[in-house]
Amino acid sequence: MKYRLSNIKELIKLIYETSPGYFIVLLFNTIVGSAGIYINLWVSKIVIDQLVSAHNVSMCFKLIILMVASGAILMLIDNLMKYIVNIKTPLVREKMKKLMAEKIMELPYYKLEDSSFLDLKERAMFAINEQGAIFNIIYNFAEMCKNTAIVISIVGIVLSFSKVFVVFLLIIILCMFGLYFKYINYQKEFYDNLLLLNRRESLYRDISYDKKYGMDFRLYETKKLLSERYGFFLDKCCELMDNFNLNKGNYLAFFNIIDNIIKIGAYGYIGIRRFTNLFGDTISVGSCVMYVNAVSNFSSRISKISENVVQIKQMLKYLEPYIEFMEFNDVKYEGIERLDEPIREIRFEKVYFKYPGAEDYALKDVSFVINQGDRIAIAGPNGSGKTTIIKLICKLYSPTVGEIYVNGKNILCYDTECYLDAISAVFQDFKIFNYSLAKNITFETEFDKKAEEITDKVGLNKLVEKLPNGMDTIIGKEYDKDGIELSGGEYQKIAIARAAYKTASLYIMDEPTSALDPITELEVFEDIKNIIESKTSIFVSHRMSSCRMCDNILVLDRGKIVERGTHDELIQKSGIYCKLYLAQSQMFSSKKA
Amino acid sequence: MKLNNSLVRIYKYINEYERRFLGVFLIFTIAEISYSFLNAIIPKMMVEALYFDKEETNFTEIFLFFLVSMCLSGYIKTITLNISNSKITGIKNHYAKKLFDKITNLKYQYIEDADFLNNNNSTFSVVEDYDGGIEGVCHILFSLPANFILCIFFTGILGKLNIIIVLALLIDWTIKLKIYKRFSNRMYSKKQDIGNSKRHMNYYYKISNDFNFGKDIRLFKISRNILNDYINEINKYIQTLKNLYKIQLNLENIDTVAGMVCDFIMVGILIFSVWKGTVSIPYFTMYITIINMLKTSLQNTNEDISKLLCELPYIDDFFKFIDESDLDETNSHDPIKLKNDVRIKFENVSFKYPNSDKLVLDHMNFEINTGEKIAIVGANGTGKSTIVKLLMKFYQPSDGTIKVNDTDINEIDTNCLRLLYSVIFQDICIYPFSIQENITCCEEDFDERKLEISLKNADLYEKIEQLQNGVKSKLIKSFHPEGIDLSGGEKQKLAIARAIYKDAPIAVFDEPTSALDAVAEEDLYKRLCCLLENKTVIFISHRLTSIRFCDKIILFKDGTVAESGTYTELMRLKGEFYKMFKAQGKYYEI
């Protein structure tokens, strides 16, 4: 329960932050809404009583003017409320998405590769995007406030009507609540099931639009099966809804009957007083109309309040994964030490590393030192742990056992954000953003001399000449349809340029040329050499050839460093490196193998 | 007002397949009208019985009558309304399925066209929305007639009191309709702007949520940048909405004021009549109730009509899409006899992507014979992958012809043509099906022995043996809680098993191995060639070394075939291939 309450608090805070105005209008809506009903009840009583005794028609007119005008004002405020809900709903939704985006970008990286976390994220988004949770909460919250105020404002009238009838009313309302709780539980179960089905259904829909799946199912005739399954989920959804709606209809119809019994019962009670002396004196015509209206309003508003509460509870439940996601806190120790100097030395000491959830160690007993100005290569067959070392150096993960020292201090002591200032990298699976070319390199709006030099060096200048808006051309079509799609090689060059632009003391190149054809690869390789010059750098490559230009080579095999040394030393050793190198170089020997 | 075509179509569908829905609708309308009618007369009857009639028995009768009739009609109306909900979902689902089938059969080129998907976004959401779209419109249509009849009915009763009231109501109603019509037009005209804003917001949302962007975002500290841009886009979007809804607010306020004037006229006349003695007190209570109910009914009717007007253009778009979408044609010609010996010939094929001026292929000529092991190599962007898309008829050549066994592929039924190929794409697609379904692409009608052989050949058999449910294990854990996830290598093996199972005469490998080093890649290719011994195999690669064993190597350059021949021939030629080969081998010279 505490958890629920904190959810509501969080949400209200969020709505308040996105728009304080909402609450003012909410207040108005509540006050004027209840006042409107109150005025209506009294005015109709007075007017009728006046008309019956045919006294004061001008007063009647005045009162009617008051009633109609208050009704109109209420409508005006209602319009404003609708306007605000219309605006706030998308605003709050987008802000929540933004907060989530912010959260994701701040999370420790290792969380991102955790598949259960990914699933939580998907669930969190689903309620916000697909189930109209935000709208329902905002709307029902406003309605609930208004209905509560109305109930409170007319409770006096109802009490003055009759104590006996109030007891009758209370008993019926209590019965209603009992039923409602049963109904709530039923509804909860239903929505849990529905949510699951809806998620599956929407995944199928995503597949149908997807480019990569698009080719696949057109070729393999999977579309029949897809269509069958999609239909199956749709039917199941419908079946579930059918049951639910029948049940819900029964509940609601029952509530409707209770409403009617209360309303007509009120007439009956008035009749008893009129024709017998059982409960008291006769009630005037005006009061009769007023009481009946008050009573029926009273009971219908109470059932509306319970409906609002159910809706809000339901929607908050939908938002639970979101709150859970947002409340996730990294318990790991985050360093505070600032790295203000360049990286002079990186030292791995007996580092073991296991990916979360994995059984085997990805790195075993890895120790090495990188000094300022070194050019290190990490070589080895697929899956030997090359990229894992890079992830550890970038502090994306921390070692399971053993320590990594940077400039003599444990890597964990450093403030991650500050530490990463010292590193620049081209990752194996780098991403280029749908920004302008200039912004993709500098991540600033202006484009300085240094950036220009670098674009020349990596040979992007040829590309710039071809582009319609030069450096300001938007890359990629996803953001802007006038954007330009580039080839794999060109993307890779941009990635290299942006890594080179960043002022860092360590440069990491993880398979920087894997997607390139031989000629482009050679070109890019020369560019990288030009740019890195004598800075500290780490190269990872399948291609043994790139190791030759490095001072020191670490050869990994199944998570262990099996050999180290310069190219010539390793060749002389005739170990695994030599074997790999020869296998590859043999491919290039002009004779057919 | 002319009857909208889309509505007629929805009606026809309901009439044909959801007959019961029409019955439910009829019962609801009757129950709703009687319920409202009873509500309207109950004060009059009760007040009359209580205060203006001396007979006691009469009151008890009236009391019982209302108790029973209102409970009954209220019950029926609530039940039917709720039953209609799931029926309406059923109707929506029918169209959702229809759209799904359209999209999966749509010509592939549209799927790759970002503009196409963006422009049609709001069209597709017609079957996704709960609130709007087909479902919303059906809900409206379900309750609109009852409301409408009640409006006319109440107006008629009030008109009997004084004709001026009808006049006032008519004027009020006309104003309302005009206002809503104007707003819905405005809303539809902003479709493009809103679409654009959404697209921009979605991009920022996507990259920040896409965990693959995680490393670069952290290293280059782009999160501030992204968030600022994101906020800007959100603000822009909200501003557009604000402008739009402000118009709505103003229109509605005008509407409210007009309604107020109308109320004054009605209530004024009513009180005047009572004062003059032409209306008795019981009737007065009835008229007041009717005025109140009429207001609600009018409000509902107007809201419904305005929403209907807002939604209809999208629904029209939806039906237009369903009718006019450009599908892969089937059975346009006799299916050709498929045999294992298939020759492919490119004759002067030129190609550029739609909306692009760049010629990707420029008068391309080559031939692939039965059983040949072919490698297509070339630099990035020379059109290697485009070839695959053309072969499958995902795109049409801009010029020239592609022939299979001397028949132009345009004359071959698309589905038949696609039976010729099994392709392993760069990105491997795993479906939320069982392993068996993922490989055989059908639910029951599969060949058990063939499946086993495929699994064994793809080196996946042992792994699956270990699974509790074997080939019946469901894939994608986030979809099937009891399911499993495959690793990257296993996914590739699954794709290979799928290709082997399909047993098509031609197998194509579209750079499936960029994660493998060259030595491992060559091993894989050689193994595949052994497995597919008597099939035609096409390897597409940017690596020159792993394809030396192929019968023929075709080198692409600038959209044409620069060289072709065996490895030895090409090396001896000392042309482009030799140059590329040397470039790659430069660092290996000892």
Short mmCIF file of N, CA and C in Angstrom, two decimals, chain B residues 13-137:
data_model
loop_
_atom_site.label_atom_id
_atom_site.label_comp_id
_atom_site.label_asym_id
_atom_site.label_seq_id
_atom_site.Cartn_x
_atom_site.Cartn_y
_atom_site.Cartn_z
N TYR B 13 -20.15 -4.73 -43.48
CA TYR B 13 -19.43 -5.81 -42.82
C TYR B 13 -20.25 -6.33 -41.63
N ILE B 14 -20.74 -5.36 -40.83
CA ILE B 14 -21.51 -5.75 -39.64
C ILE B 14 -22.75 -6.54 -40.06
N ASN B 15 -23.39 -6.03 -41.08
CA ASN B 15 -24.62 -6.65 -41.55
C ASN B 15 -24.38 -8.09 -41.99
N GLU B 16 -23.17 -8.31 -42.53
CA GLU B 16 -22.91 -9.63 -43.07
C GLU B 16 -22.42 -10.60 -42.00
N TYR B 17 -21.50 -10.12 -41.13
CA TYR B 17 -20.85 -11.04 -40.22
C TYR B 17 -21.22 -10.84 -38.75
N GLU B 18 -21.74 -9.68 -38.44
CA GLU B 18 -22.01 -9.42 -37.03
C GLU B 18 -23.48 -9.04 -36.85
N ARG B 19 -24.31 -9.84 -37.45
CA ARG B 19 -25.74 -9.59 -37.39
C ARG B 19 -26.24 -9.33 -35.97
N ARG B 20 -25.69 -10.13 -35.04
CA ARG B 20 -26.15 -10.02 -33.66
C ARG B 20 -25.90 -8.62 -33.10
N PHE B 21 -24.83 -8.02 -33.61
CA PHE B 21 -24.51 -6.68 -33.15
C PHE B 21 -25.65 -5.72 -33.47
N LEU B 22 -26.22 -5.89 -34.65
CA LEU B 22 -27.33 -5.02 -35.03
C LEU B 22 -28.51 -5.20 -34.07
N GLY B 23 -28.75 -6.46 -33.67
CA GLY B 23 -29.81 -6.73 -32.71
C GLY B 23 -29.52 -6.04 -31.38
N VAL B 24 -28.29 -6.21 -30.91
CA VAL B 24 -27.90 -5.57 -29.66
C VAL B 24 -28.11 -4.06 -29.76
N PHE B 25 -27.72 -3.54 -30.90
CA PHE B 25 -27.84 -2.10 -31.12
C PHE B 25 -29.31 -1.67 -31.03
N LEU B 26 -30.19 -2.45 -31.66
CA LEU B 26 -31.61 -2.10 -31.67
C LEU B 26 -32.18 -2.13 -30.25
N ILE B 27 -31.86 -3.20 -29.52
CA ILE B 27 -32.38 -3.32 -28.16
C ILE B 27 -31.87 -2.17 -27.31
N PHE B 28 -30.57 -1.87 -27.49
CA PHE B 28 -29.99 -0.78 -26.70
C PHE B 28 -30.72 0.52 -26.97
N THR B 29 -30.92 0.81 -28.27
CA THR B 29 -31.54 2.09 -28.63
C THR B 29 -32.93 2.20 -28.02
N ILE B 30 -33.68 1.11 -28.10
CA ILE B 30 -35.03 1.15 -27.52
C ILE B 30 -34.96 1.33 -26.01
N ALA B 31 -34.07 0.56 -25.35
CA ALA B 31 -33.97 0.63 -23.90
C ALA B 31 -33.51 2.02 -23.47
N GLU B 32 -32.54 2.55 -24.19
CA GLU B 32 -31.99 3.87 -23.84
C GLU B 32 -33.09 4.93 -23.96
N ILE B 33 -33.84 4.87 -25.06
CA ILE B 33 -34.88 5.88 -25.26
C ILE B 33 -35.96 5.74 -24.20
N SER B 34 -36.37 4.49 -23.91
CA SER B 34 -37.43 4.37 -22.90
C SER B 34 -36.92 4.79 -21.53
N TYR B 35 -35.68 4.46 -21.25
CA TYR B 35 -35.12 4.83 -19.95
C TYR B 35 -35.12 6.35 -19.78
N SER B 36 -34.65 7.04 -20.83
CA SER B 36 -34.60 8.50 -20.75
C SER B 36 -36.01 9.08 -20.68
N PHE B 37 -36.92 8.45 -21.44
CA PHE B 37 -38.29 8.92 -21.44
C PHE B 37 -38.90 8.79 -20.04
N LEU B 38 -38.68 7.63 -19.43
CA LEU B 38 -39.18 7.42 -18.07
C LEU B 38 -38.59 8.44 -17.12
N ASN B 39 -37.30 8.66 -17.26
CA ASN B 39 -36.63 9.65 -16.43
C ASN B 39 -37.25 11.03 -16.59
N ALA B 40 -37.64 11.33 -17.83
CA ALA B 40 -38.19 12.66 -18.10
C ALA B 40 -39.57 12.83 -17.48
N ILE B 41 -40.37 11.74 -17.47
CA ILE B 41 -41.74 11.94 -16.97
C ILE B 41 -41.90 11.59 -15.50
N ILE B 42 -40.90 10.95 -14.92
CA ILE B 42 -41.10 10.53 -13.54
C ILE B 42 -41.40 11.69 -12.58
N PRO B 43 -40.71 12.84 -12.64
CA PRO B 43 -41.05 13.91 -11.69
C PRO B 43 -42.50 14.37 -11.84
N LYS B 44 -42.92 14.49 -13.09
CA LYS B 44 -44.29 14.97 -13.34
C LYS B 44 -45.31 13.99 -12.74
N MET B 45 -45.11 12.71 -13.06
CA MET B 45 -46.06 11.70 -12.60
C MET B 45 -46.08 11.63 -11.08
N MET B 46 -44.90 11.67 -10.51
CA MET B 46 -44.81 11.54 -9.06
C MET B 46 -45.41 12.75 -8.36
N VAL B 47 -45.03 13.94 -8.82
CA VAL B 47 -45.54 15.15 -8.19
C VAL B 47 -47.06 15.21 -8.32
N GLU B 48 -47.53 14.79 -9.49
CA GLU B 48 -48.97 14.79 -9.71
C GLU B 48 -49.66 13.84 -8.74
N ALA B 49 -49.08 12.64 -8.64
CA ALA B 49 -49.70 11.64 -7.78
C ALA B 49 -49.62 12.04 -6.31
N LEU B 50 -48.48 12.69 -5.98
CA LEU B 50 -48.27 13.03 -4.59
C LEU B 50 -49.11 14.23 -4.13
N TYR B 51 -49.17 15.25 -4.98
CA TYR B 51 -49.71 16.51 -4.50
C TYR B 51 -51.01 16.94 -5.19
N PHE B 52 -51.28 16.40 -6.35
CA PHE B 52 -52.43 16.91 -7.08
C PHE B 52 -53.49 15.85 -7.30
N ASP B 53 -53.29 14.70 -6.68
CA ASP B 53 -54.25 13.63 -6.82
C ASP B 53 -54.50 13.06 -5.42
N LYS B 54 -55.73 12.90 -5.07
CA LYS B 54 -56.00 12.51 -3.68
C LYS B 54 -55.99 10.99 -3.48
N GLU B 55 -56.07 10.25 -4.57
CA GLU B 55 -56.19 8.79 -4.45
C GLU B 55 -54.87 8.15 -4.01
N GLU B 56 -54.87 7.40 -2.91
CA GLU B 56 -53.66 6.78 -2.40
C GLU B 56 -53.20 5.62 -3.26
N THR B 57 -54.17 4.81 -3.68
CA THR B 57 -53.85 3.62 -4.47
C THR B 57 -53.11 3.99 -5.76
N ASN B 58 -53.53 5.05 -6.33
CA ASN B 58 -52.92 5.51 -7.57
C ASN B 58 -51.40 5.70 -7.40
N PHE B 59 -50.99 6.28 -6.30
CA PHE B 59 -49.56 6.52 -6.08
C PHE B 59 -48.79 5.21 -6.02
N THR B 60 -49.33 4.23 -5.28
CA THR B 60 -48.64 2.94 -5.17
C THR B 60 -48.45 2.32 -6.55
N GLU B 61 -49.50 2.42 -7.36
CA GLU B 61 -49.38 1.86 -8.72
C GLU B 61 -48.25 2.52 -9.49
N ILE B 62 -48.29 3.85 -9.47
CA ILE B 62 -47.26 4.60 -10.20
C ILE B 62 -45.88 4.26 -9.66
N PHE B 63 -45.80 4.23 -8.35
CA PHE B 63 -44.53 3.90 -7.72
C PHE B 63 -44.01 2.56 -8.22
N LEU B 64 -44.84 1.55 -8.21
CA LEU B 64 -44.42 0.23 -8.64
C LEU B 64 -44.09 0.21 -10.13
N PHE B 65 -44.91 0.92 -10.90
CA PHE B 65 -44.67 0.96 -12.35
C PHE B 65 -43.26 1.49 -12.64
N PHE B 66 -42.96 2.61 -12.01
CA PHE B 66 -41.64 3.20 -12.30
C PHE B 66 -40.51 2.34 -11.77
N LEU B 67 -40.74 1.79 -10.59
CA LEU B 67 -39.71 0.95 -10.01
C LEU B 67 -39.34 -0.18 -10.97
N VAL B 68 -40.37 -0.86 -11.46
CA VAL B 68 -40.11 -2.00 -12.34
C VAL B 68 -39.59 -1.55 -13.70
N SER B 69 -40.28 -0.59 -14.32
CA SER B 69 -39.90 -0.24 -15.70
C SER B 69 -38.52 0.40 -15.75
N MET B 70 -38.20 1.23 -14.78
CA MET B 70 -36.89 1.87 -14.84
C MET B 70 -35.77 0.89 -14.56
N CYS B 71 -35.99 0.03 -13.57
CA CYS B 71 -34.96 -0.97 -13.29
C CYS B 71 -34.74 -1.84 -14.52
N LEU B 72 -35.83 -2.23 -15.16
CA LEU B 72 -35.73 -3.12 -16.32
C LEU B 72 -35.01 -2.44 -17.48
N SER B 73 -35.51 -1.25 -17.86
CA SER B 73 -34.89 -0.60 -19.03
C SER B 73 -33.45 -0.21 -18.71
N GLY B 74 -33.20 0.21 -17.45
CA GLY B 74 -31.82 0.56 -17.07
C GLY B 74 -30.93 -0.65 -17.17
N TYR B 75 -31.43 -1.79 -16.71
CA TYR B 75 -30.65 -3.02 -16.76
C TYR B 75 -30.32 -3.39 -18.20
N ILE B 76 -31.35 -3.39 -19.04
CA ILE B 76 -31.15 -3.78 -20.44
C ILE B 76 -30.16 -2.85 -21.13
N LYS B 77 -30.35 -1.57 -20.87
CA LYS B 77 -29.48 -0.60 -21.56
C LYS B 77 -28.02 -0.78 -21.13
N THR B 78 -27.79 -1.01 -19.84
CA THR B 78 -26.41 -1.16 -19.38
C THR B 78 -25.78 -2.44 -19.93
N ILE B 79 -26.55 -3.52 -19.86
CA ILE B 79 -26.02 -4.79 -20.37
C ILE B 79 -25.70 -4.69 -21.86
N THR B 80 -26.63 -4.19 -22.64
CA THR B 80 -26.39 -4.15 -24.09
C THR B 80 -25.21 -3.24 -24.42
N LEU B 81 -25.10 -2.15 -23.67
CA LEU B 81 -23.98 -1.23 -23.92
C LEU B 81 -22.66 -1.95 -23.69
N ASN B 82 -22.61 -2.76 -22.65
CA ASN B 82 -21.36 -3.46 -22.36
C ASN B 82 -21.09 -4.59 -23.33
N ILE B 83 -22.16 -5.25 -23.74
CA ILE B 83 -21.96 -6.30 -24.75
C ILE B 83 -21.41 -5.68 -26.03
N SER B 84 -21.90 -4.51 -26.34
CA SER B 84 -21.45 -3.87 -27.57
C SER B 84 -19.95 -3.62 -27.55
N ASN B 85 -19.39 -3.34 -26.36
CA ASN B 85 -17.96 -3.05 -26.28
C ASN B 85 -17.11 -4.14 -26.92
N SER B 86 -17.37 -5.39 -26.54
CA SER B 86 -16.51 -6.43 -27.09
C SER B 86 -16.84 -6.71 -28.54
N LYS B 87 -18.10 -6.52 -28.91
CA LYS B 87 -18.44 -6.70 -30.32
C LYS B 87 -17.68 -5.68 -31.17
N ILE B 88 -17.61 -4.46 -30.63
CA ILE B 88 -16.92 -3.41 -31.37
C ILE B 88 -15.43 -3.72 -31.45
N THR B 89 -14.86 -4.22 -30.36
CA THR B 89 -13.46 -4.64 -30.43
C THR B 89 -13.29 -5.71 -31.50
N GLY B 90 -14.27 -6.59 -31.59
CA GLY B 90 -14.22 -7.62 -32.62
C GLY B 90 -14.21 -7.02 -34.02
N ILE B 91 -15.02 -6.01 -34.23
CA ILE B 91 -15.05 -5.34 -35.53
C ILE B 91 -13.71 -4.68 -35.83
N LYS B 92 -13.18 -4.01 -34.82
CA LYS B 92 -11.88 -3.36 -35.00
C LYS B 92 -10.82 -4.41 -35.34
N ASN B 93 -10.87 -5.53 -34.60
CA ASN B 93 -9.87 -6.58 -34.83
C ASN B 93 -9.95 -7.13 -36.25
N HIS B 94 -11.15 -7.21 -36.76
CA HIS B 94 -11.31 -7.66 -38.14
C HIS B 94 -10.50 -6.77 -39.07
N TYR B 95 -10.62 -5.46 -38.85
CA TYR B 95 -9.88 -4.54 -39.73
C TYR B 95 -8.39 -4.52 -39.41
N ALA B 96 -8.07 -4.76 -38.13
CA ALA B 96 -6.65 -4.82 -37.76
C ALA B 96 -5.99 -5.98 -38.50
N LYS B 97 -6.70 -7.09 -38.53
CA LYS B 97 -6.17 -8.27 -39.23
C LYS B 97 -6.03 -7.99 -40.71
N LYS B 98 -7.01 -7.32 -41.24
CA LYS B 98 -7.00 -6.98 -42.65
C LYS B 98 -5.78 -6.12 -42.98
N LEU B 99 -5.53 -5.15 -42.12
CA LEU B 99 -4.38 -4.27 -42.32
C LEU B 99 -3.08 -5.06 -42.21
N PHE B 100 -3.04 -5.94 -41.22
CA PHE B 100 -1.85 -6.76 -41.02
C PHE B 100 -1.54 -7.56 -42.29
N ASP B 101 -2.57 -8.17 -42.84
CA ASP B 101 -2.36 -8.96 -44.06
C ASP B 101 -1.96 -8.10 -45.24
N LYS B 102 -2.51 -6.89 -45.28
CA LYS B 102 -2.11 -5.98 -46.36
C LYS B 102 -0.63 -5.65 -46.23
N ILE B 103 -0.25 -5.30 -45.02
CA ILE B 103 1.13 -4.85 -44.84
C ILE B 103 2.12 -5.97 -45.08
N THR B 104 1.78 -7.17 -44.62
CA THR B 104 2.73 -8.25 -44.86
C THR B 104 2.79 -8.64 -46.33
N ASN B 105 1.79 -8.26 -47.09
CA ASN B 105 1.83 -8.56 -48.52
C ASN B 105 2.19 -7.36 -49.38
N LEU B 106 2.44 -6.25 -48.71
CA LEU B 106 2.76 -5.03 -49.44
C LEU B 106 4.09 -5.21 -50.16
N LYS B 107 4.22 -4.53 -51.29
CA LYS B 107 5.52 -4.58 -51.96
C LYS B 107 6.60 -4.10 -51.01
N TYR B 108 7.70 -4.82 -50.99
CA TYR B 108 8.71 -4.55 -49.98
C TYR B 108 9.26 -3.14 -50.04
N GLN B 109 9.31 -2.59 -51.23
CA GLN B 109 9.94 -1.27 -51.37
C GLN B 109 9.28 -0.22 -50.47
N TYR B 110 8.00 -0.38 -50.18
CA TYR B 110 7.32 0.58 -49.30
C TYR B 110 7.80 0.45 -47.86
N ILE B 111 8.12 -0.77 -47.50
CA ILE B 111 8.56 -1.00 -46.12
C ILE B 111 9.88 -0.29 -45.87
N GLU B 112 10.73 -0.23 -46.90
CA GLU B 112 12.01 0.44 -46.73
C GLU B 112 11.89 1.95 -46.87
N ASP B 113 10.73 2.41 -47.29
CA ASP B 113 10.55 3.83 -47.55
C ASP B 113 10.04 4.51 -46.27
N ALA B 114 10.95 5.25 -45.65
CA ALA B 114 10.59 5.87 -44.36
C ALA B 114 9.40 6.82 -44.53
N ASP B 115 9.35 7.49 -45.65
CA ASP B 115 8.25 8.44 -45.88
C ASP B 115 6.90 7.74 -45.89
N PHE B 116 6.90 6.59 -46.53
CA PHE B 116 5.66 5.85 -46.65
C PHE B 116 5.09 5.53 -45.27
N LEU B 117 5.95 5.01 -44.42
CA LEU B 117 5.48 4.62 -43.09
C LEU B 117 5.06 5.84 -42.29
N ASN B 118 5.84 6.91 -42.44
CA ASN B 118 5.49 8.12 -41.68
C ASN B 118 4.18 8.73 -42.13
N ASN B 119 4.01 8.77 -43.45
CA ASN B 119 2.78 9.38 -43.95
C ASN B 119 1.55 8.58 -43.57
N ASN B 120 1.77 7.28 -43.39
CA ASN B 120 0.61 6.44 -43.12
C ASN B 120 0.41 6.12 -41.65
N ASN B 121 1.25 6.76 -40.84
CA ASN B 121 1.19 6.46 -39.41
C ASN B 121 -0.21 6.61 -38.83
N SER B 122 -0.84 7.75 -39.15
CA SER B 122 -2.15 7.99 -38.56
C SER B 122 -3.20 7.08 -39.21
N THR B 123 -2.92 6.65 -40.43
CA THR B 123 -3.83 5.71 -41.07
C THR B 123 -3.83 4.39 -40.33
N PHE B 124 -2.63 3.94 -39.96
CA PHE B 124 -2.54 2.64 -39.29
C PHE B 124 -3.13 2.71 -37.89
N SER B 125 -3.02 3.87 -37.27
CA SER B 125 -3.47 3.91 -35.88
C SER B 125 -5.00 3.83 -35.79
N VAL B 126 -5.65 3.88 -36.92
CA VAL B 126 -7.10 3.72 -36.95
C VAL B 126 -7.53 2.39 -36.35
N VAL B 127 -6.70 1.37 -36.52
CA VAL B 127 -7.07 0.08 -35.93
C VAL B 127 -6.30 -0.20 -34.65
N GLU B 128 -5.53 0.77 -34.18
CA GLU B 128 -4.78 0.55 -32.95
C GLU B 128 -5.39 1.31 -31.77
N ASP B 129 -5.97 2.47 -32.07
CA ASP B 129 -6.52 3.29 -30.99
C ASP B 129 -7.71 2.62 -30.32
N TYR B 130 -7.84 2.87 -29.03
CA TYR B 130 -9.01 2.37 -28.32
C TYR B 130 -10.10 3.45 -28.33
N ASP B 131 -9.59 4.66 -28.36
CA ASP B 131 -10.44 5.81 -28.16
C ASP B 131 -10.98 6.33 -29.48
N GLY B 132 -10.13 6.37 -30.45
CA GLY B 132 -10.52 6.90 -31.75
C GLY B 132 -10.57 5.77 -32.77
N GLY B 133 -10.34 6.12 -34.02
CA GLY B 133 -10.28 5.11 -35.07
C GLY B 133 -11.60 4.37 -35.22
N ILE B 134 -11.50 3.18 -35.75
CA ILE B 134 -12.70 2.42 -36.03
C ILE B 134 -13.46 2.11 -34.74
N GLU B 135 -12.71 1.76 -33.72
CA GLU B 135 -13.37 1.41 -32.46
C GLU B 135 -14.15 2.61 -31.92
N GLY B 136 -13.49 3.78 -31.90
CA GLY B 136 -14.14 4.99 -31.40
C GLY B 136 -15.39 5.31 -32.20
N VAL B 137 -15.26 5.22 -33.53
CA VAL B 137 -16.39 5.57 -34.39
C VAL B 137 -17.55 4.61 -34.18
#
